[in-house]
C-alpha positions as CSV (number, residue, x, y, z in Angstrom):
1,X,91.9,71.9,44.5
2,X,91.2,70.3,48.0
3,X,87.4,70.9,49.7
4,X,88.1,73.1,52.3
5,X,85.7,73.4,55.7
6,X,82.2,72.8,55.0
7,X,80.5,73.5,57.8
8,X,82.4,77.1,57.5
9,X,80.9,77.8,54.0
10,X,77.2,77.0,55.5
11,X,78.1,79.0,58.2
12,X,79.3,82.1,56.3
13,X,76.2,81.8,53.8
14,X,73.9,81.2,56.7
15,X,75.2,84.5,57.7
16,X,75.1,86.6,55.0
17,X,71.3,85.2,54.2
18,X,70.0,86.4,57.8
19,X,71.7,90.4,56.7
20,X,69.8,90.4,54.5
21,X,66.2,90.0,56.2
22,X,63.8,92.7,56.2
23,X,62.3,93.7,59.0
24,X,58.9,93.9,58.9
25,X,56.3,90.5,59.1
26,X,52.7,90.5,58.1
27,X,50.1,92.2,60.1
28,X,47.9,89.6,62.6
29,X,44.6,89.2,61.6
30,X,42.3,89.8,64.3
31,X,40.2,86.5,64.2
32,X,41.8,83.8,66.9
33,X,40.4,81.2,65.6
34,X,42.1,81.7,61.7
35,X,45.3,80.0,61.2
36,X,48.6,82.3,59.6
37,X,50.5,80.3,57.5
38,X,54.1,81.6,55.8
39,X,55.3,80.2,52.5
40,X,57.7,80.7,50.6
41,X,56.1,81.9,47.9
42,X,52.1,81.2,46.5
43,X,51.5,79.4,43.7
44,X,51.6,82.1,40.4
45,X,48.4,79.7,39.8
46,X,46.2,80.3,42.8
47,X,43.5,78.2,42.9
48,X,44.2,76.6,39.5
49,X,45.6,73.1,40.7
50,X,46.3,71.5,37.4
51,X,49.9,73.7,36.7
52,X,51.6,72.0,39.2
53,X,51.9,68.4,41.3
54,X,53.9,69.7,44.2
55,X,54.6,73.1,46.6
56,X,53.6,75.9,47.2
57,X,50.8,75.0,45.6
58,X,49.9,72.0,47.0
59,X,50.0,73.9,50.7
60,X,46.7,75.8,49.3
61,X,45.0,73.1,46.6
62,X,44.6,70.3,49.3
63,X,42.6,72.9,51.3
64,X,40.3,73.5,48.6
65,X,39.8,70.3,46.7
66,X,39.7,66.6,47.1
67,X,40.8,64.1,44.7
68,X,38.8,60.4,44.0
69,X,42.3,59.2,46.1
70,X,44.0,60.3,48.6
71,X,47.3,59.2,50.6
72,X,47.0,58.8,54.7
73,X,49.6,59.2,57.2
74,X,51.5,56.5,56.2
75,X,51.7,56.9,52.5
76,X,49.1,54.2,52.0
77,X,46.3,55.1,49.5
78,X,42.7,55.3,50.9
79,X,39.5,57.4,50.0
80,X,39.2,60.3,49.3
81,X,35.7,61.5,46.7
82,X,35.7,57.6,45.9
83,X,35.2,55.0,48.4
84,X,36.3,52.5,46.5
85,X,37.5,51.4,43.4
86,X,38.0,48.0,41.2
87,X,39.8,46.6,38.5
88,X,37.2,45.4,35.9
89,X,39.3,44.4,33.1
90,X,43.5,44.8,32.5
91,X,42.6,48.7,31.8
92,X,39.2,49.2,32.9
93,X,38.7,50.7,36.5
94,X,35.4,51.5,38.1
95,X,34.9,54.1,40.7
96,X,32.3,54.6,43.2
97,X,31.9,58.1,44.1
98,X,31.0,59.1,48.1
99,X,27.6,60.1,48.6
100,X,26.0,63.2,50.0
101,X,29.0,65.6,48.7
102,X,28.3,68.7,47.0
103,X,31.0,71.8,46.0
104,X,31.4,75.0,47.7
105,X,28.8,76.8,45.3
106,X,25.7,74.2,46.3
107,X,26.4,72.1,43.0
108,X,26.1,68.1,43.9
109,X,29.3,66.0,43.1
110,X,28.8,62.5,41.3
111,X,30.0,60.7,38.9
112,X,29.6,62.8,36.1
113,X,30.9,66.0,37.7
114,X,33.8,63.5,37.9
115,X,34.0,63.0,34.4
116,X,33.3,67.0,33.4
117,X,37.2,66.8,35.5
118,X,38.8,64.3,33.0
119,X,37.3,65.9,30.2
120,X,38.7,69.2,30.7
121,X,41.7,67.3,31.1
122,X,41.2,65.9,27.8
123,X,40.7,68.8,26.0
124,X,43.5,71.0,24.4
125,X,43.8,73.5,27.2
126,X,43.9,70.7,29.5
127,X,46.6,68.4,27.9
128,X,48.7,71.4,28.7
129,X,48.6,71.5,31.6
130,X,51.0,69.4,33.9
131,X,48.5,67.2,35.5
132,X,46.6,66.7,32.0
133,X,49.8,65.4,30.7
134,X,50.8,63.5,33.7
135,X,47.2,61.7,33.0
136,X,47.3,61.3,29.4
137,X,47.4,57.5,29.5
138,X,43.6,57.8,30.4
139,X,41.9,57.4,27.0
140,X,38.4,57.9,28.0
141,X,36.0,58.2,31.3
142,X,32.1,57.0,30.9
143,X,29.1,57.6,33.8
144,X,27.7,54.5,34.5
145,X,25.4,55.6,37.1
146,X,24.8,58.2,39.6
147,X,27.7,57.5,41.8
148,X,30.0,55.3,39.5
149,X,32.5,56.1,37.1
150,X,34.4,54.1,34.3
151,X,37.9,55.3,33.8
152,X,39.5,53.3,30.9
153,X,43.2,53.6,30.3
154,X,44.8,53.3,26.8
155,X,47.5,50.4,28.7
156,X,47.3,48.6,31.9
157,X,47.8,51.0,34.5
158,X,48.4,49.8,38.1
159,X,49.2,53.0,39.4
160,X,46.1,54.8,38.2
161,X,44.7,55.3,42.0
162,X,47.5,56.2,43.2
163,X,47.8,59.2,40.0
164,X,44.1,60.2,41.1
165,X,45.2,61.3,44.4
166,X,46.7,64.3,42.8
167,X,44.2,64.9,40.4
168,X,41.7,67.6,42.1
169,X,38.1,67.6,41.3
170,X,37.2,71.2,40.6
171,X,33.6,72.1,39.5
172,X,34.3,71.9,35.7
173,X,31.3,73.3,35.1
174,X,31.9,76.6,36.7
175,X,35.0,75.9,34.6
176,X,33.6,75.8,31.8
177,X,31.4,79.1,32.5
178,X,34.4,81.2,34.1
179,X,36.9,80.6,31.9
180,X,40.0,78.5,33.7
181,X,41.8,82.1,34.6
182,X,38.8,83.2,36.3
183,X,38.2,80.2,38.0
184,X,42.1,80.4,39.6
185,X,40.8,83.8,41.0
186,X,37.7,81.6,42.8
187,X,38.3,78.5,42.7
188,X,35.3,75.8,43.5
189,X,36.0,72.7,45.5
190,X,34.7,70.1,47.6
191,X,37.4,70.6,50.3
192,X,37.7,71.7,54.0
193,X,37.9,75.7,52.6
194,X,37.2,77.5,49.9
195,X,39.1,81.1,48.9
196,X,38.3,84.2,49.2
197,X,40.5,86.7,49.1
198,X,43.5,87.3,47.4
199,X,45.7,90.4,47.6
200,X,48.2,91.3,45.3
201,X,49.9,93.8,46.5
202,X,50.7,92.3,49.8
203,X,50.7,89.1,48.5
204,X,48.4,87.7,51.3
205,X,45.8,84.8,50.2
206,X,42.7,84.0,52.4
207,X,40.8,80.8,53.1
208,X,37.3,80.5,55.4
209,X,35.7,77.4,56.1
210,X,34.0,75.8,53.6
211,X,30.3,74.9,55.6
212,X,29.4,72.6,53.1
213,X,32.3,70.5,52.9
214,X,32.4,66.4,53.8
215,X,35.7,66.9,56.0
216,X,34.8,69.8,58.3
217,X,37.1,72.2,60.3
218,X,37.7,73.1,63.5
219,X,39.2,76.4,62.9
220,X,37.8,79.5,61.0
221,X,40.0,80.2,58.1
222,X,43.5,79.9,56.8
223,X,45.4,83.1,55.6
224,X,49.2,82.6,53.6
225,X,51.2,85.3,53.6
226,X,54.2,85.2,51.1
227,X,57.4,85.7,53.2
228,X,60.5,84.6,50.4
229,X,63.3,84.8,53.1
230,X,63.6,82.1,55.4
231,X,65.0,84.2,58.3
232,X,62.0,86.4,57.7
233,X,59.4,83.8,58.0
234,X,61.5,82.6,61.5
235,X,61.1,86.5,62.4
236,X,57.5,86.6,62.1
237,X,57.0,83.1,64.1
238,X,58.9,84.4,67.0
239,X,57.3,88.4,67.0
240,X,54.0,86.5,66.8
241,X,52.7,87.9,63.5
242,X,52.1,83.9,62.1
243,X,51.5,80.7,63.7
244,X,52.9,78.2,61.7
245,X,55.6,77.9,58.4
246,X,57.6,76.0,56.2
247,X,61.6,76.5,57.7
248,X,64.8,76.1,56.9
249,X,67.9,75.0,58.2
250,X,69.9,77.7,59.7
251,X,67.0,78.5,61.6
252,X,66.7,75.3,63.5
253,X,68.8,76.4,66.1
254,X,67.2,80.2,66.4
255,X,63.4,78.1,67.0
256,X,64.8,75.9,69.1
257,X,66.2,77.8,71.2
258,X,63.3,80.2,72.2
259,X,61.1,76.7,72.6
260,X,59.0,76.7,69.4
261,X,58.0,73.2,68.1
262,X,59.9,71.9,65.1
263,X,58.4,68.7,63.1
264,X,60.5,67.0,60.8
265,X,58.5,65.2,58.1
266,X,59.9,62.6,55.0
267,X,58.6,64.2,51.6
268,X,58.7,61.3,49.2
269,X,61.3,62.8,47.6
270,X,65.3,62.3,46.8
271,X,66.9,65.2,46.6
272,X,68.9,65.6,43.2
273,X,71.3,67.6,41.3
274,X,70.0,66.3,37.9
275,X,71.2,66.1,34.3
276,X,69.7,66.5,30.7
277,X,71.6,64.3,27.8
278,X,69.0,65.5,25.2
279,X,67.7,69.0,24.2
280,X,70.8,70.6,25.0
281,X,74.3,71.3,22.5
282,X,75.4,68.1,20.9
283,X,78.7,68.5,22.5
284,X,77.7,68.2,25.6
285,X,79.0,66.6,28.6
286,X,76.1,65.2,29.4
287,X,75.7,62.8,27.3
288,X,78.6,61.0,28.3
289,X,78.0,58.4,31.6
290,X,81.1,58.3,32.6
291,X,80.7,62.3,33.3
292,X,77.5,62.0,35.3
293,X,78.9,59.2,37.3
294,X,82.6,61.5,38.1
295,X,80.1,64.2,39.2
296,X,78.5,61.8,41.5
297,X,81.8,60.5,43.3
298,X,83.2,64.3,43.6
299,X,80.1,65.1,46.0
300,X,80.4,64.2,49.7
301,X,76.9,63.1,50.2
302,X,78.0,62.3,54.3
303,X,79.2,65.7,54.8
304,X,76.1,67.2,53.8
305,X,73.9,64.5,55.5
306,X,75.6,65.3,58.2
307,X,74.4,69.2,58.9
308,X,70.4,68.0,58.1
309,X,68.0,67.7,60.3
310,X,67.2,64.4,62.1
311,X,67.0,61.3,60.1
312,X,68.3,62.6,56.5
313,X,70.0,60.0,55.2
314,X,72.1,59.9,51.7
315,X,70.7,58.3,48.9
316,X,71.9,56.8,45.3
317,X,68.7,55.2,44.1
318,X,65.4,56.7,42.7
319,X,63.2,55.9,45.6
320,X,62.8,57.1,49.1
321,X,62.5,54.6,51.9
322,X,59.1,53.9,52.1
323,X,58.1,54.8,48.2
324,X,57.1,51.9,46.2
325,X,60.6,50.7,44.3
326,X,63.2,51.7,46.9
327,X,65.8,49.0,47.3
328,X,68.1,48.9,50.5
329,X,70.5,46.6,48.5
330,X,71.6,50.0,46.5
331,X,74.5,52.2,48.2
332,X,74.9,56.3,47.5
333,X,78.0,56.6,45.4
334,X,81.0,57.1,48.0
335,X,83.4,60.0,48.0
336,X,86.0,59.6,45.6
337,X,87.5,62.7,43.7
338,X,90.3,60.8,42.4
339,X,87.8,58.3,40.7
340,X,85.8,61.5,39.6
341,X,88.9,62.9,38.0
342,X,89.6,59.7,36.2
343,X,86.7,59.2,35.1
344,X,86.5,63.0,33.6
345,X,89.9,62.0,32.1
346,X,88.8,58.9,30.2
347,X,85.9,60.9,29.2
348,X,88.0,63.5,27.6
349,X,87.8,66.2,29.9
350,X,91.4,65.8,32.1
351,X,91.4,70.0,32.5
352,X,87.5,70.2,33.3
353,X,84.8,71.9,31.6
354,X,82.5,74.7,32.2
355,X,78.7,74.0,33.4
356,X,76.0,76.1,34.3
357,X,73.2,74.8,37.2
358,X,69.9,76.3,37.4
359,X,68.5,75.7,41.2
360,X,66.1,77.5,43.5
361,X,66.5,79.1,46.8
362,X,64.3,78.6,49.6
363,X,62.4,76.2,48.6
364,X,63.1,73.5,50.6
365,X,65.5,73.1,53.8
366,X,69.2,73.6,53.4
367,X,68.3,74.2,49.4
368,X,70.7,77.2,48.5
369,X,73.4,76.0,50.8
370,X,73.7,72.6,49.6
371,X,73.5,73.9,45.5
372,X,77.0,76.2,46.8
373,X,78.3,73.3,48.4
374,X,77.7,71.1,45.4
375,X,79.3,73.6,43.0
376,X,82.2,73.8,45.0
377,X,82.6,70.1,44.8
378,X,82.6,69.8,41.1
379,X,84.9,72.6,41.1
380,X,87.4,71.0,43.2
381,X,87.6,68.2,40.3
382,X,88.0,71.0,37.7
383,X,84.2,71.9,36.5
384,X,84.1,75.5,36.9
385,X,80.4,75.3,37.7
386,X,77.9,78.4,37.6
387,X,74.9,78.5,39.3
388,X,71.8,80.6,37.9
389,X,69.2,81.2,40.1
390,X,65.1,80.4,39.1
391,X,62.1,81.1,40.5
392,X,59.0,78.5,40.9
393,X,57.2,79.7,37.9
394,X,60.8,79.5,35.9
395,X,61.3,76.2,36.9
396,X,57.6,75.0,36.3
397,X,57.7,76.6,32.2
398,X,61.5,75.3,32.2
399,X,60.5,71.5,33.1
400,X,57.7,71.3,31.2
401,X,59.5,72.6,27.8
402,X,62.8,71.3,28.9
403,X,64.3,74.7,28.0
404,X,67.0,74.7,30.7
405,X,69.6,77.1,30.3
406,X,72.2,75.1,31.3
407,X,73.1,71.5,31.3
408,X,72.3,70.7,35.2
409,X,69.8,71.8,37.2
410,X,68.3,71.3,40.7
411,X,65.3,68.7,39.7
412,X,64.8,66.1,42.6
413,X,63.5,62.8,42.3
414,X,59.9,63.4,43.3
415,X,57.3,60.6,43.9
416,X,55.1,63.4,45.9
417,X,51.6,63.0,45.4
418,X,52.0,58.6,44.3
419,X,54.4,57.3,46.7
420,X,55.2,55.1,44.1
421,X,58.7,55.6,42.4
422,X,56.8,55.5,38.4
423,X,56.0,59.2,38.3
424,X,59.7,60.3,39.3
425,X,61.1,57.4,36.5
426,X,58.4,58.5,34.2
427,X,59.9,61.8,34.4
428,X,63.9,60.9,33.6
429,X,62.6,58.8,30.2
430,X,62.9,59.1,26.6
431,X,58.5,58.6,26.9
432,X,57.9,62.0,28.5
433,X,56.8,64.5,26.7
434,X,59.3,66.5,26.1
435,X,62.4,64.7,27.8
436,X,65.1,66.2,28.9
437,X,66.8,62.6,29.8
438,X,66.8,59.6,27.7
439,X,68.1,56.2,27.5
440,X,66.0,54.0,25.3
441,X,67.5,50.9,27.5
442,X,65.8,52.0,30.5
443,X,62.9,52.9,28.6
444,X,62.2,50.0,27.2
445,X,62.6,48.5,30.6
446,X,60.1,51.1,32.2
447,X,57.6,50.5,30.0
448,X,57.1,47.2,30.4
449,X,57.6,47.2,34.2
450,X,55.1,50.2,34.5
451,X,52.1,47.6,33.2
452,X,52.6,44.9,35.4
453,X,50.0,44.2,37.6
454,X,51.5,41.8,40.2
455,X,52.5,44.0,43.1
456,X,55.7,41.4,44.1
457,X,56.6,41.4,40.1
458,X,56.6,44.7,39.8
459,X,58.6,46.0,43.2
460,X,61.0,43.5,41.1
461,X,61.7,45.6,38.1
462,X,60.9,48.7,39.7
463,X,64.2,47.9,41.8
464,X,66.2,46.2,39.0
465,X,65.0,49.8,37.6
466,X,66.5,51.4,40.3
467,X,69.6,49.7,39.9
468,X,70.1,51.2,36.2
469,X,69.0,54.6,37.0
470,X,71.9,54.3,39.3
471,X,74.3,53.4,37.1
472,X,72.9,55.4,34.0
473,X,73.5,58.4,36.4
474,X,71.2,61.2,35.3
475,X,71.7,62.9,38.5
476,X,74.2,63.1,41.3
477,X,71.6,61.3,43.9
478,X,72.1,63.0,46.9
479,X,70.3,62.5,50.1
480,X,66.2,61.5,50.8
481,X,64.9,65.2,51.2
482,X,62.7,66.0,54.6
483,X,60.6,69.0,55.0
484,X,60.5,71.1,58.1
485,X,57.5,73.1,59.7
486,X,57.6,75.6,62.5
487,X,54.7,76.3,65.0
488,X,53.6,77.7,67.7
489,X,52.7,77.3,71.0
490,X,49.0,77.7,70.7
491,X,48.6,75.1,67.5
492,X,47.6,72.5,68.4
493,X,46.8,68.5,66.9
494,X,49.2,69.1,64.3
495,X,49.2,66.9,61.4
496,X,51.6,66.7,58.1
497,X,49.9,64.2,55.9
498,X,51.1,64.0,52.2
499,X,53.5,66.8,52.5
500,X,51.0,69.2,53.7
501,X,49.3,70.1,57.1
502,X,46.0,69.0,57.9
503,X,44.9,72.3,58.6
504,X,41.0,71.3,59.4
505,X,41.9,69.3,62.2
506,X,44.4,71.5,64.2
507,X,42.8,73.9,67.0
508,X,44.2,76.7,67.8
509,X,44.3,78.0,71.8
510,X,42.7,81.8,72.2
């Protein structure tokens, strides 16, 4: 079967998406001086920031809470509730917390409101969550004064500030008192806003400013409005009804057009089409390299590079330029059906097989016309594939239990939150805890390069890393993903730092 035009199929899908649209956009708050936001959707969550490392969530948690860490402009860690931190001993770090801050609710922050966080972390409720288990390397947290805090890690962990930086420091003890449901409803935080409002039936949260907080804002308040349809959320930019919002890519051209600012911003991410070799039927494909790597060389990763927005670029590697780990020396997998089908051959399948891909739509730019595209790739090589459409909370219960219903699935290779390639490797190992990806080589390799301390020794094996994952193939690595924000005219000082705007320091014209 030979790839037809496809630039047409984008353009027919593009299409049929914007028929779709309803009509109407949320209502304009009457306040000039509060910011409306569109997502995509809100996190099922709300103000519960420990189910999930990434968006929409993180568009709403960074508002409300801090972390001891945080990432700047430039992917570099710096301070965030600790102003600094040091290495006593191979797994002991000390922390020293920032003065003078208290929560939303009056209650001070120090040190051991700091360790009240790990603890909950620590507990049973906690180690189910997705950040607990993300942190479960730290075996125990002591106050050793006021503003300092012991955090001792069961292996040497030179990434540990960089894992703090998505760890938000709630109030655990209103925690604790509420009850973690009822806490999502009101959450407590030391950030730039704290929430107040959420409607369900119009699916409209609302932030004010948060007087008390360290980092203050310039503007009012903050209110998200749940728009699923990309088109719509374009609709309501250019009627008015919201200021600013997460895009996609068909309506580049639409925003551009009527003069509304577009910012294209790296994400930290490589966008994947990913596979699982364990947890699924023992016959699977899968589980066979030689499968994974046809399924790479029957994607052209140009052609789709090609319709993204400025300074997409195709990947075949782990890491992101500018995430810790990337390598330059590695090359995307070219465009090679013929070596795809020979290699599906050799692997026993010379008439194809059938495979089911679980993605989303809409949740990043391009996202549900790339997935068609990439189906129709593997189809031209002979796998018949079907795509079954998820939704955040789906994907979230789904990657956590690695109960996938299929055998591929659209899982990207996210070092979000670190900027430092371990959390995305972490995630494609046999030592998750419950992997859907395994090889013990890798590992084994992983393991030992995830404890070395030397910076220069470790961007070492992190790339010799790289260089297996590559090979190994446990996803057709496809292009380092960008996100894309609309705004307009009358926001100002607009900032995307770590993925998400920096909402306390734009202004907003009356």
């Amino acid at each position: 079967m030979k790839m037809t035009s496809f630039k047409s199929l984008l353009a027919g899908m593009a299409c049929a998406a914007a028929l779709g649209v309803a009509a109407c956009g949320p209502t304009a708050p009457q306040n000039d001086q509060v910011l409306r936001v569109a997502a995509g959707s809100l996190p099922s969550s709300l103000g519960n920031p420990f189910r999930g490392n990434s968006r929409p969530g993180s568009l709403i948690w960074l508002a409300i809470f801090d972390g001891l860490t945080a990432i700047d402009d430039n992917g570099e860690l710096k301070a965030g509730l600790a102003t600094e931190w040091t290495l006593v001993e191979p797994t002991v770090w000390r922390f020293k917390i920032r003065e003078g801050v208290t929560y939303s609710n009056g209650r001070v922050f120090d040190a051991a409101a700091a360790k009240g966080v790990f603890d909950y972390l620590a507990s049973e409720e906690g180690k189910r969550s997705l950040i607990g288990a993300e942190n479960r390397g730290i075996a125990s947290t002591r106050v050793v004064g006021p503003l300092e805090l012991e955090i001792v890690t069961a292996r040497p962990d030179p990434v540990l500030p960089r894992r703090l930086a998505a760890v938000m420091m709630v109030d655990a003890e209103a925690v604790k008192s509420m009850g973690m449901e009822a806490f999502a409803r009101q959450p407590v935080g030391t950030g730039a806003f704290t929430m107040t409002g959420w409607d369900q039936r119009s699916r409209q949260l609302t932030l004010v400013r948060n007087e008390k907080s360290w980092r203050p804002s310039k503007i009012e308040g903050v209110v998200f409005y749940e728009l699923p349809s990309a088109a719509g959320r374009t609709q309501s930019l250019l009627s008015g009804d919201i200021d600013f919002s997460l895009v996609d890519l068909e309506e580049l051209e639409r925003l551009n057009r009527k003069g509304y600012h577009v910012l294209s911003s790296p994400s930290a991410q490589v966008k994947a089409y990913s596979f699982r070799n364990v947890g699924g039927p023992d016959d699977s494909p899968m589980k066979d390299v030689r499968v994974r790597q046809a399924l790479n060389y029957a994607v052209d990763k140009d052609a789709i590079v090609a319709l993204m927005p400025e300074g997409a670029r195709a990947s075949g590697q782990p890491a992101a330029e500018g995430v810790f780990g990337y390598d330059p020396t590695i090359s995307p997998y070219p465009y090679d059906p013929a070596k795809a089908k020979q290699l599906l051959a050799e692997a026993g399948y010379p008439n194809g097989f059938d495979l089911t891909m679980e993605v989303m739509v809409d949740a990043a730019p391009g996202d549900d016309l790339i997935s068609q595209a990439v189906a129709e790739y593997w189809r031209s090589v002979g796998v018949n594939t079907k795509l079954k459409v998820m939704t955040m909370p789906d994907f979230l219960a789904k990657y956590q239990a690695n109960s996938w219903a299929g055998e591929a699935l659209a899982l990207s290779w996210n070092s979000f939150q670190y900027y430092d390639t371990t959390r995305a490797m972490e995630d494609f190992s046999c030592g998750r805890r419950v992997p859907f990806f395994c090889d013990e080589t890798i590992t084994a390799e992983l393991e030992k390069a995830r404890q070395i301390m030397d910076t220069d020794q470790r961007l070492i094996a992190y790339q010799k890393l790289g260089r297996m994952y590559h090979e190994a193939a446990p996803s057709v690595f496809l292009l380092e993903h960008r996100d894309l924000f609309a705004y307009s005219p009358r926001v100002g000082n607009v900032k995307i730092r770590h993925r998400v705007p920096v909402y306390e320091e734009m202004t907003l014209n009356r």
